[in-house]
PDB file of C-alpha atoms in Angstrom:
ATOM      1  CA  UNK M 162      67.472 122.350 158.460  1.00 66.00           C
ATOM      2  CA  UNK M 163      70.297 124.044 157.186  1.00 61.00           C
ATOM      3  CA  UNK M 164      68.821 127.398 157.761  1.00 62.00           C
ATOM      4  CA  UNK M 165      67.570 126.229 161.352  1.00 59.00           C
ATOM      5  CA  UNK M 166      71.458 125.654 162.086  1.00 57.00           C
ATOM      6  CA  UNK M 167      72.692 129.549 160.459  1.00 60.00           C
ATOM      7  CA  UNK M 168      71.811 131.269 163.074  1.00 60.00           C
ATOM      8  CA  UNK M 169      73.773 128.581 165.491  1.00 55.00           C
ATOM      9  CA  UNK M 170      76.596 128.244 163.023  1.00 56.00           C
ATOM     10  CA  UNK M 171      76.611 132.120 163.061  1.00 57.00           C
ATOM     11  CA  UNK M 172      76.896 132.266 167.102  1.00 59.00           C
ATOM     12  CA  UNK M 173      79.418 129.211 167.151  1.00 60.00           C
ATOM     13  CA  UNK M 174      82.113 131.347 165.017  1.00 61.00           C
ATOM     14  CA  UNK M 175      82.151 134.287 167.628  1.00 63.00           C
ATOM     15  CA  UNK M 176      82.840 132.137 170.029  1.00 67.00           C
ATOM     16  CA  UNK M 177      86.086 130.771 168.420  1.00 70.00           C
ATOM     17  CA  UNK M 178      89.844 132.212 168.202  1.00 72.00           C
ATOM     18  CA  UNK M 179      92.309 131.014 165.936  1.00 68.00           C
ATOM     19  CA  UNK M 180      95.161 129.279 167.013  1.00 61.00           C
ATOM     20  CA  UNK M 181      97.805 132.005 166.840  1.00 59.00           C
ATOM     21  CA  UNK M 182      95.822 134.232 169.525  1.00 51.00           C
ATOM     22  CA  UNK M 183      96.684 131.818 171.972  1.00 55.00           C
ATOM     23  CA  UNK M 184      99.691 133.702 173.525  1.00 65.00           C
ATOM     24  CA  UNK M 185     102.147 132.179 171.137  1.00 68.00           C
ATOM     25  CA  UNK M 186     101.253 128.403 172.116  1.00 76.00           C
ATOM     26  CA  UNK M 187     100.689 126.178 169.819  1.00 74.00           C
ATOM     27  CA  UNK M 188      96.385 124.228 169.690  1.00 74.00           C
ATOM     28  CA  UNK M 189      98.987 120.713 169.486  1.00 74.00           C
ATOM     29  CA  UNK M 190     100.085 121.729 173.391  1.00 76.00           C
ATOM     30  CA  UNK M 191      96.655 122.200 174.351  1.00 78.00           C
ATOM     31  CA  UNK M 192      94.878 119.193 176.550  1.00 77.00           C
ATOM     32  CA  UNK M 193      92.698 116.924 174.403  1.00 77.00           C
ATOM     33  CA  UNK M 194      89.527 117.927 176.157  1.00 74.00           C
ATOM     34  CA  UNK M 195      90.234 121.865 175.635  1.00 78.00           C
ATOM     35  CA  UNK M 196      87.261 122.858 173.943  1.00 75.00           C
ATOM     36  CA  UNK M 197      87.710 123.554 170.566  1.00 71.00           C
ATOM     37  CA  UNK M 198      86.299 123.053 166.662  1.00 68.00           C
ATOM     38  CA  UNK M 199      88.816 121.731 164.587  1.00 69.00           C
ATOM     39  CA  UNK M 200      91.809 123.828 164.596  1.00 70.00           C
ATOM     40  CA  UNK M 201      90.021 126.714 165.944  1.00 76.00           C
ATOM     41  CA  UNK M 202      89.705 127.019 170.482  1.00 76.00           C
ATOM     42  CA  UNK M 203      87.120 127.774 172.053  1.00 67.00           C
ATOM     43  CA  UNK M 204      87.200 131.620 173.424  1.00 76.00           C
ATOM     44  CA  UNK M 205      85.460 131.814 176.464  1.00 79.00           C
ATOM     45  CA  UNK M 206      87.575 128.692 177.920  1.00 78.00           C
ATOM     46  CA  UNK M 207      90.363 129.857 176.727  1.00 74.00           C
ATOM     47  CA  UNK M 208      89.738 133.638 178.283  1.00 76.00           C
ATOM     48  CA  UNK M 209      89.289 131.826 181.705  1.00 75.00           C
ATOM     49  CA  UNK M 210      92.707 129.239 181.390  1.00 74.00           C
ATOM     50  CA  UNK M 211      94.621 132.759 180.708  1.00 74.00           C
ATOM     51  CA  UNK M 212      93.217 134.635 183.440  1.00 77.00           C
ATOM     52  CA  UNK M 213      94.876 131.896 186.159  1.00 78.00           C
ATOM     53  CA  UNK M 214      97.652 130.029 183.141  1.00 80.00           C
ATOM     54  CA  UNK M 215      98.316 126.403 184.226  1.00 81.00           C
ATOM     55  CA  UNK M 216     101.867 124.870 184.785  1.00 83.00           C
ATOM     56  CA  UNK M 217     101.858 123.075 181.613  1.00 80.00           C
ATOM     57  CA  UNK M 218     100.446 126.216 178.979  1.00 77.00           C
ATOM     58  CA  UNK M 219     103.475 128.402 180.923  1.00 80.00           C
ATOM     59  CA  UNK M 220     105.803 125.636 180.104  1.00 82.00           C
ATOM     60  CA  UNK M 221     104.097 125.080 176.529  1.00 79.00           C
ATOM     61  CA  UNK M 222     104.499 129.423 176.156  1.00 78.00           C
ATOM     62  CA  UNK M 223     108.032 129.053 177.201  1.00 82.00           C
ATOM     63  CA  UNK M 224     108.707 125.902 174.553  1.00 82.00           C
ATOM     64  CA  UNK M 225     107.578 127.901 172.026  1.00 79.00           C
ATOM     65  CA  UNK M 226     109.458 131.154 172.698  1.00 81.00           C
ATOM     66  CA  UNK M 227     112.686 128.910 172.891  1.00 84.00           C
ATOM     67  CA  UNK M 228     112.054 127.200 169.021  1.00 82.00           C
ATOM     68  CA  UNK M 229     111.428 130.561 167.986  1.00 82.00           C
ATOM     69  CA  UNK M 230     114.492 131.895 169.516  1.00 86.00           C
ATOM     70  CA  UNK M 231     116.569 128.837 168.793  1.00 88.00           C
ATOM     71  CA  UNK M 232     115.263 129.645 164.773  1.00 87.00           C
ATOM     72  CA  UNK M 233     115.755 132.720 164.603  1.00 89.00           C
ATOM     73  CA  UNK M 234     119.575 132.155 165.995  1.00 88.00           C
ATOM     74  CA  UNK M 235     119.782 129.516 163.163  1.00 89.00           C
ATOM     75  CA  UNK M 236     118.319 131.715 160.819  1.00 90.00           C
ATOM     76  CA  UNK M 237     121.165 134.725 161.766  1.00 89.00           C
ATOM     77  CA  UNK M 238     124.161 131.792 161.859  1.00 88.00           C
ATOM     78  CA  UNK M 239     123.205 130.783 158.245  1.00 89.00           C
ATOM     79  CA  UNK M 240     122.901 134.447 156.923  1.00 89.00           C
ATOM     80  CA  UNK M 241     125.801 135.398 158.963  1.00 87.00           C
ATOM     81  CA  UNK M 242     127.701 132.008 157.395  1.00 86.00           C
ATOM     82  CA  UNK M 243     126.718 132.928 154.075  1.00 88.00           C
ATOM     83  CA  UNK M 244     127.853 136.143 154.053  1.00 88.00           C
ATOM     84  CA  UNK M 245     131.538 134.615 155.147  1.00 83.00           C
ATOM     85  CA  UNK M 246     131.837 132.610 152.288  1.00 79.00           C
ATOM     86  CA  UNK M 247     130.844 135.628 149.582  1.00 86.00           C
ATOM     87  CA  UNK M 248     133.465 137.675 151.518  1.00 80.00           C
ATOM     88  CA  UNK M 249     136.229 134.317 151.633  1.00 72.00           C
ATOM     89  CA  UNK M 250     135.462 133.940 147.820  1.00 78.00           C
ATOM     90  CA  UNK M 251     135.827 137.359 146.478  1.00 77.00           C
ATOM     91  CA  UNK M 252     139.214 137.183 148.696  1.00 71.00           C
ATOM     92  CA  UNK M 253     140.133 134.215 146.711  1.00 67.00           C
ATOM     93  CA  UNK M 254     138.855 135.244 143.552  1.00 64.00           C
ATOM     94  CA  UNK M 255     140.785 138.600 143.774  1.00 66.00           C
ATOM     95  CA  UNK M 256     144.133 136.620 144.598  1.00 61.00           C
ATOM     96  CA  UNK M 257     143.830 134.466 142.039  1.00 60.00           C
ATOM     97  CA  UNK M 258     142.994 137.601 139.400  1.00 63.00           C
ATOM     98  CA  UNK M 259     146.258 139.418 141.447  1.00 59.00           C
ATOM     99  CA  UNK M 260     148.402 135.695 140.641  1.00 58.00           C
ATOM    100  CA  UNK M 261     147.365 135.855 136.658  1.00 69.00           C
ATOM    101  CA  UNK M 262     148.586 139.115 136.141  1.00 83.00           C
ATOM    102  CA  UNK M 263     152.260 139.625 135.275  1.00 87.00           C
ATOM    103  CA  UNK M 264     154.057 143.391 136.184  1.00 90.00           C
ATOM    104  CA  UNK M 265     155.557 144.402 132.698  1.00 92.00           C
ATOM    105  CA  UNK M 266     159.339 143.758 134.459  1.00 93.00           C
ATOM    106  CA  UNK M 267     158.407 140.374 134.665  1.00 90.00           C
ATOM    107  CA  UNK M 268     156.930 140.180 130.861  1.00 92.00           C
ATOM    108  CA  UNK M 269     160.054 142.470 129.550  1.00 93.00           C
ATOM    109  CA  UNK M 270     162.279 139.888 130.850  1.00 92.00           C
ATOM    110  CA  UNK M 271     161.041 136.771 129.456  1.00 90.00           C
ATOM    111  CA  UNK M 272     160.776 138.534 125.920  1.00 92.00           C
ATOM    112  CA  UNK M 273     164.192 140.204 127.193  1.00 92.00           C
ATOM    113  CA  UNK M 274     163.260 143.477 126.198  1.00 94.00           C
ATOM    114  CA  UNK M 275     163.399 147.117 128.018  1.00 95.00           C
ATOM    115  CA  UNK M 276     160.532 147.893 130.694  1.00 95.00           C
ATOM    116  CA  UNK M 277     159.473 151.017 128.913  1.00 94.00           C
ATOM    117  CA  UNK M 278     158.935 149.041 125.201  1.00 95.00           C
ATOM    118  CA  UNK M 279     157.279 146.472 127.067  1.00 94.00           C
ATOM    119  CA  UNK M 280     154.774 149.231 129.157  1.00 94.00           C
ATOM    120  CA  UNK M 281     153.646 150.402 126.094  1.00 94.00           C
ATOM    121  CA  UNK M 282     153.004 147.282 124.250  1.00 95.00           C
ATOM    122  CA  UNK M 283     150.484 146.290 127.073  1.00 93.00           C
ATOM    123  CA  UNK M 284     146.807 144.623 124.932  1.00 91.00           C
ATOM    124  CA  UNK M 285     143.709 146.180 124.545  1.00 87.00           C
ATOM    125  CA  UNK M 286     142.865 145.459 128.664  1.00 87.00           C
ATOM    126  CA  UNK M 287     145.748 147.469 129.775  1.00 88.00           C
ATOM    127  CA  UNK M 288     147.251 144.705 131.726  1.00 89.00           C
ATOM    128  CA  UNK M 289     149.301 141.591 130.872  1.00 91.00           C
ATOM    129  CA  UNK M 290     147.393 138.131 132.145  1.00 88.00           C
ATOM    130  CA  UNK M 291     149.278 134.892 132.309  1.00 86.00           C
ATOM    131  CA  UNK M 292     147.215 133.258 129.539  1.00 86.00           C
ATOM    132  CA  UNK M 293     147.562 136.065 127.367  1.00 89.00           C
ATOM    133  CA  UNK M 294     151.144 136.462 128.255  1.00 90.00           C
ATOM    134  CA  UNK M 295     151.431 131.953 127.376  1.00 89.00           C
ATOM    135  CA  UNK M 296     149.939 132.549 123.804  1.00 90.00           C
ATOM    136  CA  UNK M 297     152.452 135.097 123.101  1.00 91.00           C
ATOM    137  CA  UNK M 298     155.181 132.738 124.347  1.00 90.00           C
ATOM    138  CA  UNK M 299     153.994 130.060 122.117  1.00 90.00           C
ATOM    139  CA  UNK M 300     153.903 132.113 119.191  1.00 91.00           C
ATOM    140  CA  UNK M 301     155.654 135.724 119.419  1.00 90.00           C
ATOM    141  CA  UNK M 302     154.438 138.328 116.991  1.00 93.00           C
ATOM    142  CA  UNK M 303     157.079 139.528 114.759  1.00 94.00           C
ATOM    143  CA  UNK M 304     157.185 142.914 117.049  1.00 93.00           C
ATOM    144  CA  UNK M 305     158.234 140.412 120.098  1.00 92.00           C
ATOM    145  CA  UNK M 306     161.535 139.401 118.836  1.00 90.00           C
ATOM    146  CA  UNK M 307     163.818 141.767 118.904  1.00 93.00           C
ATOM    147  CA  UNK M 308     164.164 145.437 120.624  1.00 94.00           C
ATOM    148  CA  UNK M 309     164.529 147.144 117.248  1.00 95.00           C
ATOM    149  CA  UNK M 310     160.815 145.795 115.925  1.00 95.00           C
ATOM    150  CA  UNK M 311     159.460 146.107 119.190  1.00 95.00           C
ATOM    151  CA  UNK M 312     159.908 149.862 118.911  1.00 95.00           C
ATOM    152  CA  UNK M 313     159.070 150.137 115.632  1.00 96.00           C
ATOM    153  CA  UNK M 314     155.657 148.672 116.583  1.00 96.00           C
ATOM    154  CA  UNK M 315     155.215 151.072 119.710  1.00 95.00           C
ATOM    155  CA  UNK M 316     155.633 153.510 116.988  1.00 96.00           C
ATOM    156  CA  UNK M 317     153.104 152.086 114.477  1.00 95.00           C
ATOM    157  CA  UNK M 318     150.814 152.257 117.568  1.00 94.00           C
ATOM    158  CA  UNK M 319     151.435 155.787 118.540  1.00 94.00           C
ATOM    159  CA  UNK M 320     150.800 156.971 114.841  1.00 95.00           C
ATOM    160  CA  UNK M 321     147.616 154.867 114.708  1.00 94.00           C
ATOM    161  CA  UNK M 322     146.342 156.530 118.150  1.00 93.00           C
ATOM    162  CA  UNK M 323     147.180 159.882 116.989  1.00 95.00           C
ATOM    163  CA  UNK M 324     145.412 159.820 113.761  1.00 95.00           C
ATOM    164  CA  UNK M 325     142.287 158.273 115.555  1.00 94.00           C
ATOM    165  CA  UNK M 326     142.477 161.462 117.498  1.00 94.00           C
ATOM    166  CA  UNK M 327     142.825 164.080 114.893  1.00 95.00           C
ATOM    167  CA  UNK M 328     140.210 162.196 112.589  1.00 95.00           C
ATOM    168  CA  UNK M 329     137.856 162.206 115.513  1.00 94.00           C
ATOM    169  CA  UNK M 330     139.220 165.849 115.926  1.00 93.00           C
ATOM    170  CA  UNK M 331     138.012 166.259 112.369  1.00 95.00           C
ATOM    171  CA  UNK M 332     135.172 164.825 112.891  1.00 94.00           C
ATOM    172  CA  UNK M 333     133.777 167.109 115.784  1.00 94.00           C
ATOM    173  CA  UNK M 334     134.978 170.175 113.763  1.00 95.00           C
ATOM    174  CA  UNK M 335     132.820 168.954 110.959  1.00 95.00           C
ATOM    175  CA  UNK M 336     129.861 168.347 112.923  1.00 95.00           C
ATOM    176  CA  UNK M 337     130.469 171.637 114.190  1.00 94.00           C
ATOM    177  CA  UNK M 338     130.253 173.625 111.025  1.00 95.00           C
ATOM    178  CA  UNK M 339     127.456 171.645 110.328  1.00 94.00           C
ATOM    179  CA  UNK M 340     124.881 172.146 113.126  1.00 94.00           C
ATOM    180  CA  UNK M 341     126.564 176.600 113.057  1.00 93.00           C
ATOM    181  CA  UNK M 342     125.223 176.181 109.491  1.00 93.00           C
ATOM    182  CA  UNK M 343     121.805 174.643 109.959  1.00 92.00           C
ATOM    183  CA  UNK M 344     121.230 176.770 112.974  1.00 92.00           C
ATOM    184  CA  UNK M 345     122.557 179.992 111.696  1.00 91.00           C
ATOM    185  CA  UNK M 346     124.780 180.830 114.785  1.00 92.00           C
ATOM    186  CA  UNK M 347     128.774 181.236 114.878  1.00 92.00           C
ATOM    187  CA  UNK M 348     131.322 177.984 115.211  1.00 92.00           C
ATOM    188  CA  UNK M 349     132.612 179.313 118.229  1.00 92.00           C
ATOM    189  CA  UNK M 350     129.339 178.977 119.805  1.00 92.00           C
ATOM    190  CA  UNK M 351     128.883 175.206 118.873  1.00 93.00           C
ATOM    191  CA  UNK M 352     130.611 173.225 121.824  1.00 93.00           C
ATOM    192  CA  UNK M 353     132.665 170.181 121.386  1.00 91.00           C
ATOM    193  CA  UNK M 354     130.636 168.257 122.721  1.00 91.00           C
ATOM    194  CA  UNK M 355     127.745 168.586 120.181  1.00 91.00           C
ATOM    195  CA  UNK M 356     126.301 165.209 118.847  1.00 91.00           C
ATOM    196  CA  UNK M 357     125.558 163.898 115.309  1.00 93.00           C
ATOM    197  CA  UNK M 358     124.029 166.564 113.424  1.00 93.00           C
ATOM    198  CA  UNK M 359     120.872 164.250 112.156  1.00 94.00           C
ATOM    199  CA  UNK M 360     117.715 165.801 110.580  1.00 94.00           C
ATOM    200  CA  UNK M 361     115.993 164.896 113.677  1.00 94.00           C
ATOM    201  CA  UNK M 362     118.325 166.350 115.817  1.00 93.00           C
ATOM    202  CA  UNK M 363     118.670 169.644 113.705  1.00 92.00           C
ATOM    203  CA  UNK M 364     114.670 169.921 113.748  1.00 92.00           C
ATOM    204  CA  UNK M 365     114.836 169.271 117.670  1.00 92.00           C
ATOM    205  CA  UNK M 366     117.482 172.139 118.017  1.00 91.00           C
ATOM    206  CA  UNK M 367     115.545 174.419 115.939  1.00 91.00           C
ATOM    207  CA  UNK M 368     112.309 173.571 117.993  1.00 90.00           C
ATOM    208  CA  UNK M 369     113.892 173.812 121.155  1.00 90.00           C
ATOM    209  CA  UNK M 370     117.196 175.383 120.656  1.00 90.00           C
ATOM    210  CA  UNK M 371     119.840 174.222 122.963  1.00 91.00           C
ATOM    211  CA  UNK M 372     121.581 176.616 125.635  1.00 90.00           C
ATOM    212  CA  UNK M 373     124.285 177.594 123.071  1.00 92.00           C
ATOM    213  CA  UNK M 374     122.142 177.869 120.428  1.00 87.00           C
ATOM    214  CA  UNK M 375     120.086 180.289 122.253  1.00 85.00           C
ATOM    215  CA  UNK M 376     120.304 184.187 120.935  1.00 74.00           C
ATOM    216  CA  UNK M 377     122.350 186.310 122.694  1.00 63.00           C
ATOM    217  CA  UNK M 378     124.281 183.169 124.147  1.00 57.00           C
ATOM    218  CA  UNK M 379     127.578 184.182 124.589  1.00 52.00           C
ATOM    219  CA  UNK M 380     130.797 182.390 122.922  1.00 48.00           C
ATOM    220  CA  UNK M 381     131.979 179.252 124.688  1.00 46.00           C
ATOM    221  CA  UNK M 382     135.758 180.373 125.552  1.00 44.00           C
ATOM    222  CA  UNK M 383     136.723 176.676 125.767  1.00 43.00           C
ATOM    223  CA  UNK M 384     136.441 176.370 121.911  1.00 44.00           C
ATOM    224  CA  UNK M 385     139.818 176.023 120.939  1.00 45.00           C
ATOM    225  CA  UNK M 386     141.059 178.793 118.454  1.00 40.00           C
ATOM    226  CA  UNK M 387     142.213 176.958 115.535  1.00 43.00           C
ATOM    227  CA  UNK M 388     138.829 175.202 114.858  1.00 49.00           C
ATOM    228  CA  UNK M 389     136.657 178.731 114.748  1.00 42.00           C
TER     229      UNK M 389
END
């Protein structure tokens, strides 16, 4: 039986369109007694209702195209509402960052110290926020309370930044002498911005020696004199 019916079944199929090739009108508008399988219309009948459309499939076409339309509108105001707020809130969250800073005037004069000490005692961030500036209220570092510490510790500060620099000065120079040594070349060929001079890295350089490391390289004239 069932292979009686294949041949049929097999005819049936070509003679049926889906849905969504119906000119953008939905099978649900479609009469009751349209010829159809399921979900699925039937192809010839619906060839001969396109070739002379009825009122109600141009009125069902029309429907359709104004839900899409009215959709896609909906679709642009909530994008287009979304994108309002993410603009409105990094507005607000950038005022209320801009209100929980403090200029260093206004943070020299509740300490009641000079601008200048006050600029260069700024934290870590660069910039003095209201909390930060609170805690320091509640509890004022020694350096805070009076003009004559609070320059000592700008001081302090300045000595500590300028050995960091000439130890990382150091440093380079070292690192320097180090990879002239292990790739027999001249310091004033090594540039300052050479890494760590690791075993891997060394055996990487001599593999594949670097630009400056490269003979007849000439010397890097940004090398400052007093390290070569």
């Amino acid at each position: 039986m069932l292979g009686s019916l294949l041949p049929l079944a097999s005819e049936v199929v070509t003679l049926l369109t889906a849905p969504t090739d119906a000119l953008g009108v939905p099978v649900d508008a479609f009469p009751a007694d349209f010829p159809r399988l399921g979900d699925h219309l039937y192809a010839p009948a619906l060839r001969e209702l396109l070739s002379s459309p009825p009122a109600w499939f141009l009125h069902a076409r029309a429907d359709e195209e104004l839900r899409r339309a009215a959709q896609a509108a909906a679709s642009r105001a909530v994008a287009d509402a979304s994108r309002r707020h993410r603009a409105e809130q990094a507005a607000v969250d950038a005022a209320i960052r801009a209100a929980t800073r403090l200029s260093d005037a206004s943070v020299a004069e509740l300490f009641s110290l000079p601008v200048d000490v006050i600029r260069q005692l700024r934290p870590g961030s660069g910039r003095w926020s209201a909390q930060h500036v609170a805690g320091l209220l509640r509890n004022p570092p020694p350096w805070l309370r009076s003009e004559s510490a609070a320059r000592t510790e700008v001081e302090r500060r300045r000595l500590k930044a300028q050995t960091r620099v000439e130890r990382e000065a150091q440093r380079r120079l070292s690192w320097r002498r180090h990879w002239a040594e292990a790739l027999g070349i001249p310091l004033e060929r090594v540039p300052q911005s050479a890494g760590r001079p690791t075993p891997k890295a060394i055996s990487a350089a001599r593999d594949r020696p670097p630009p400056w490391a490269q003979p007849g390289r000439s010397v890097d004239k940004e090398t400052p004199a007093q390290d070569r």
